[in-house]
Coordinates of C-alpha atoms in Angstrom, one line a residue:
Chain A
D1 CA -20.2 6.3 5.8
V2 CA -17.3 7.5 4.0
V3 CA -17.1 6.5 0.3
M4 CA -13.8 5.9 -1.3
T5 CA -13.7 6.2 -5.1
Q6 CA -10.7 5.1 -6.9
S7 CA -9.8 5.7 -10.6
P8 CA -9.1 4.3 -13.0
L9 CA -10.4 0.9 -12.2
S10 CA -8.2 -0.9 -14.9
L11 CA -4.7 0.5 -15.6
P12 CA -2.8 -1.0 -18.5
V13 CA 0.9 -0.1 -18.1
T14 CA 4.4 -0.5 -20.1
L15 CA 7.1 -2.1 -18.1
G16 CA 9.6 0.8 -16.8
Q17 CA 6.9 3.6 -17.3
P18 CA 5.3 5.2 -14.4
A19 CA 1.7 4.5 -13.1
S20 CA -0.6 6.5 -11.0
I21 CA -4.0 5.8 -8.9
S22 CA -6.2 8.4 -7.7
C23 CA -8.5 7.8 -4.6
R24 CA -10.9 10.2 -3.5
S25 CA -12.9 10.0 -0.2
S26 CA -16.8 11.5 0.3
Q27 CA -15.2 13.8 3.4
S28 CA -11.6 14.9 4.7
L29 CA -9.8 11.9 6.2
L30 CA -7.9 14.2 8.3
Y31 CA -8.7 13.1 12.0
S32 CA -9.1 15.1 15.4
D33 CA -5.4 13.8 16.2
G34 CA -4.0 15.4 13.4
N35 CA -3.1 12.2 11.4
T36 CA -4.8 11.0 8.2
Y37 CA -5.7 7.6 8.0
L38 CA -5.4 6.6 4.5
N39 CA -3.6 3.3 3.5
W40 CA -3.0 1.5 0.2
F41 CA -2.7 -1.9 -0.2
Q42 CA -1.5 -4.3 -3.2
Q43 CA -3.3 -7.6 -3.6
R44 CA -1.4 -9.9 -6.1
P45 CA -2.9 -12.5 -8.1
G46 CA -4.0 -15.1 -5.6
Q47 CA -2.7 -13.6 -2.8
S48 CA -3.7 -11.8 0.5
P49 CA -3.5 -8.2 0.6
R50 CA -0.2 -6.6 1.8
R51 CA 0.0 -3.1 3.0
L52 CA 2.2 -0.6 1.0
I53 CA 1.8 2.9 2.5
Y54 CA 0.1 3.8 6.0
Q55 CA -0.9 7.4 6.8
V56 CA -1.0 8.9 3.3
S57 CA 2.7 8.7 2.8
N58 CA 4.7 6.1 4.8
R59 CA 6.2 3.3 2.9
D60 CA 6.0 -0.1 4.9
S61 CA 9.2 -1.8 5.6
G62 CA 10.4 -3.9 2.5
V63 CA 8.5 -1.9 0.1
P64 CA 10.4 -1.0 -2.9
D65 CA 11.1 3.0 -3.0
R66 CA 9.5 3.2 -6.5
F67 CA 6.0 3.3 -4.6
S68 CA 5.1 6.6 -2.9
G69 CA 1.9 8.1 -1.4
S70 CA 0.6 11.7 -1.5
G71 CA -2.2 13.6 -0.9
S72 CA -4.5 15.5 1.8
G73 CA -8.0 16.0 2.6
T74 CA -10.2 14.0 0.3
D75 CA -7.7 13.5 -2.7
F76 CA -4.8 11.0 -2.3
T77 CA -2.5 9.5 -4.9
L78 CA -0.4 6.1 -5.3
K79 CA 2.5 6.4 -7.7
I80 CA 4.9 3.8 -9.1
S81 CA 7.8 5.5 -10.5
R82 CA 8.6 2.5 -12.9
V83 CA 6.5 -0.3 -13.1
E84 CA 8.0 -3.8 -12.7
P85 CA 6.5 -7.4 -13.5
E86 CA 5.7 -8.0 -9.7
D87 CA 3.7 -5.1 -9.5
V88 CA 0.9 -6.8 -11.6
G89 CA -2.3 -6.8 -9.3
I90 CA -5.0 -4.9 -7.8
Y91 CA -4.5 -1.9 -5.5
Y92 CA -6.9 -0.6 -2.8
C93 CA -7.1 2.7 -0.8
M94 CA -8.6 2.2 2.8
Q95 CA -9.9 4.9 5.2
G96 CA -9.5 4.4 8.9
T97 CA -10.6 8.0 9.9
D98 CA -14.1 7.8 10.2
W99 CA -16.1 4.6 11.4
P100 CA -16.6 2.1 9.9
P101 CA -13.5 1.6 7.8
S102 CA -14.1 1.6 4.0
F103 CA -12.0 0.7 0.9
G104 CA -12.0 1.8 -2.6
Q105 CA -13.4 -0.6 -5.4
G106 CA -9.9 -1.3 -6.3
T107 CA -7.6 -0.7 -9.6
K108 CA -6.3 -3.5 -11.5
V109 CA -2.7 -3.0 -12.5
E110 CA -1.8 -5.0 -15.8
I111 CA 1.2 -5.1 -18.1
K112 CA 0.2 -3.9 -21.7
Chain B
E1 CA 7.6 -12.7 11.2
V2 CA 4.1 -11.8 11.7
Q3 CA 1.8 -14.8 10.9
L4 CA -2.1 -15.0 11.1
V5 CA -3.5 -18.4 10.3
E6 CA -7.4 -18.6 9.8
S7 CA -9.3 -21.7 9.9
G8 CA -13.0 -22.9 10.0
G9 CA -14.4 -22.2 6.8
G10 CA -16.5 -24.4 4.6
V11 CA -19.9 -24.8 3.2
V12 CA -22.8 -24.0 4.9
Q13 CA -26.7 -23.7 4.4
P14 CA -28.5 -20.5 4.3
G15 CA -29.8 -19.7 7.7
G16 CA -26.9 -22.1 9.3
S17 CA -24.0 -20.9 11.4
L18 CA -20.1 -21.3 11.4
R19 CA -17.3 -20.3 13.7
L20 CA -14.2 -18.9 12.3
S21 CA -10.7 -18.8 14.2
C22 CA -7.2 -17.0 13.5
T23 CA -4.1 -17.9 15.4
A24 CA -1.7 -15.0 15.6
S25 CA 2.2 -15.1 16.2
G26 CA 5.2 -12.9 15.7
F27 CA 3.9 -9.6 17.5
T28 CA 2.4 -8.8 20.9
F29 CA -1.3 -10.1 20.2
H30 CA -2.9 -8.7 23.6
H31 CA -1.6 -5.0 22.5
S32 CA -3.2 -5.1 18.8
N33 CA -6.6 -4.4 17.6
M34 CA -8.1 -7.2 15.5
H35 CA -10.0 -7.2 12.3
W36 CA -12.1 -9.5 10.1
V37 CA -12.0 -8.1 6.5
R38 CA -13.8 -10.2 3.6
Q39 CA -13.9 -10.5 0.1
A40 CA -16.4 -11.9 -2.1
P41 CA -15.5 -14.0 -5.1
G42 CA -14.1 -11.5 -7.8
K43 CA -14.9 -8.5 -5.7
G44 CA -13.2 -6.2 -3.4
L45 CA -12.8 -6.0 0.3
E46 CA -15.4 -5.4 3.0
W47 CA -14.6 -4.3 6.6
V48 CA -16.8 -6.8 8.9
A49 CA -15.6 -6.4 12.6
L50 CA -13.2 -5.0 14.8
V51 CA -12.3 -6.0 18.6
N52 CA -9.7 -3.8 20.5
G53 CA -6.9 -5.5 22.6
D54 CA -8.5 -6.1 25.8
S55 CA -11.9 -6.9 24.4
S56 CA -13.4 -4.3 26.1
A57 CA -14.6 -2.6 22.6
T58 CA -16.3 -4.4 19.6
D59 CA -17.9 -3.2 16.3
Y60 CA -19.3 -4.4 13.3
A61 CA -20.5 -3.3 9.6
A62 CA -24.2 -3.0 9.3
S63 CA -24.5 -5.7 7.0
V64 CA -23.7 -8.3 9.7
K65 CA -24.4 -6.6 12.8
G66 CA -26.8 -8.5 15.2
R67 CA -25.7 -12.1 12.9
F68 CA -21.9 -12.0 13.8
S69 CA -19.8 -11.9 17.0
I70 CA -16.2 -11.2 17.1
S71 CA -14.2 -12.2 20.2
R72 CA -10.4 -13.3 21.1
D73 CA -8.6 -15.3 23.6
N74 CA -5.3 -13.8 24.5
S75 CA -4.0 -16.5 26.4
K76 CA -4.0 -18.6 23.1
N77 CA -3.4 -15.7 20.7
S78 CA -6.6 -16.3 18.9
L79 CA -9.4 -14.4 17.2
H80 CA -12.7 -15.6 16.4
L81 CA -15.9 -14.9 14.3
Q82 CA -19.1 -16.8 15.2
M83 CA -21.5 -16.3 12.5
S84 CA -25.0 -17.0 12.3
S85 CA -28.1 -16.7 10.2
L86 CA -25.7 -17.1 7.4
R87 CA -27.0 -15.8 4.0
S88 CA -25.7 -16.4 0.4
D89 CA -24.3 -12.6 0.2
D90 CA -22.1 -13.8 2.9
T91 CA -20.2 -16.0 0.6
A92 CA -16.6 -14.7 0.8
L93 CA -12.9 -15.2 1.5
Y94 CA -12.6 -14.1 5.2
Y95 CA -9.5 -12.5 6.2
C96 CA -8.2 -12.0 9.9
A97 CA -5.9 -8.8 10.0
S98 CA -4.2 -6.8 12.7
G99 CA -3.7 -3.3 13.5
M100 CA -1.6 -1.2 16.1
T101 CA -4.5 1.1 16.3
A102 CA -8.2 0.6 15.4
R103 CA -7.7 2.9 12.3
L104 CA -5.1 0.9 11.1
I105 CA -4.5 -2.6 9.2
D106 CA -1.1 -3.9 9.1
Y107 CA -1.0 -7.4 8.6
W108 CA -3.4 -10.1 6.7
G109 CA -3.8 -13.6 6.8
Q110 CA -4.4 -15.8 3.8
G111 CA -8.1 -16.3 4.3
T112 CA -10.6 -18.9 4.8
L113 CA -13.5 -19.5 2.2
V114 CA -17.3 -19.3 3.6
T115 CA -19.7 -20.6 1.1
V116 CA -23.2 -20.2 1.9
S117 CA -25.2 -22.5 -0.4
S118 CA -28.0 -25.0 -0.4

């Protein structure tokens, strides 16, 4: 099974400043169809997860453009260009390339 | 608007059974793959099971294989998870989730809590 490793696990940030979360997979997430099935989810306190980014860098409808995803192969990054109060929560990467799907441990973003 | 509403959670004794349901609306249900994902209290996300659009394919996490069964009724836009031989480590919030392909998860429900305790 593919192991997803996120870092850091805790990320205190100053409002208005950038934030970056790393996600590494134990094997390449490039699938035979040419797609890379790496997604990012946000889980605000007391809420269900919500997808932000799919297939590495595609932002979902309604997701602010301060969120961006990048990477390839085994190394991926979620960036928030300027952290807002509503960005507090836990962020998870998830791979769907290899079966079974697997999630990272989560990165808790909080305001300093 | 996509809506996924889970039900059926509760408290059950170890070794017992429980059936979870999820009612979907706002999208073409029979075209979507459907997943169950769980989250133990204070922990991360764990994929549990998948059924494809026409129920011709299902798959399970190793931790639940042989104990859980996923099914769907496209005529009622509903998804189910039959859980048996429940253990304390099955205690979690169970989410129903949709995906246009098996390799994507698009939308999540609000979850239903399963507590396995004597």
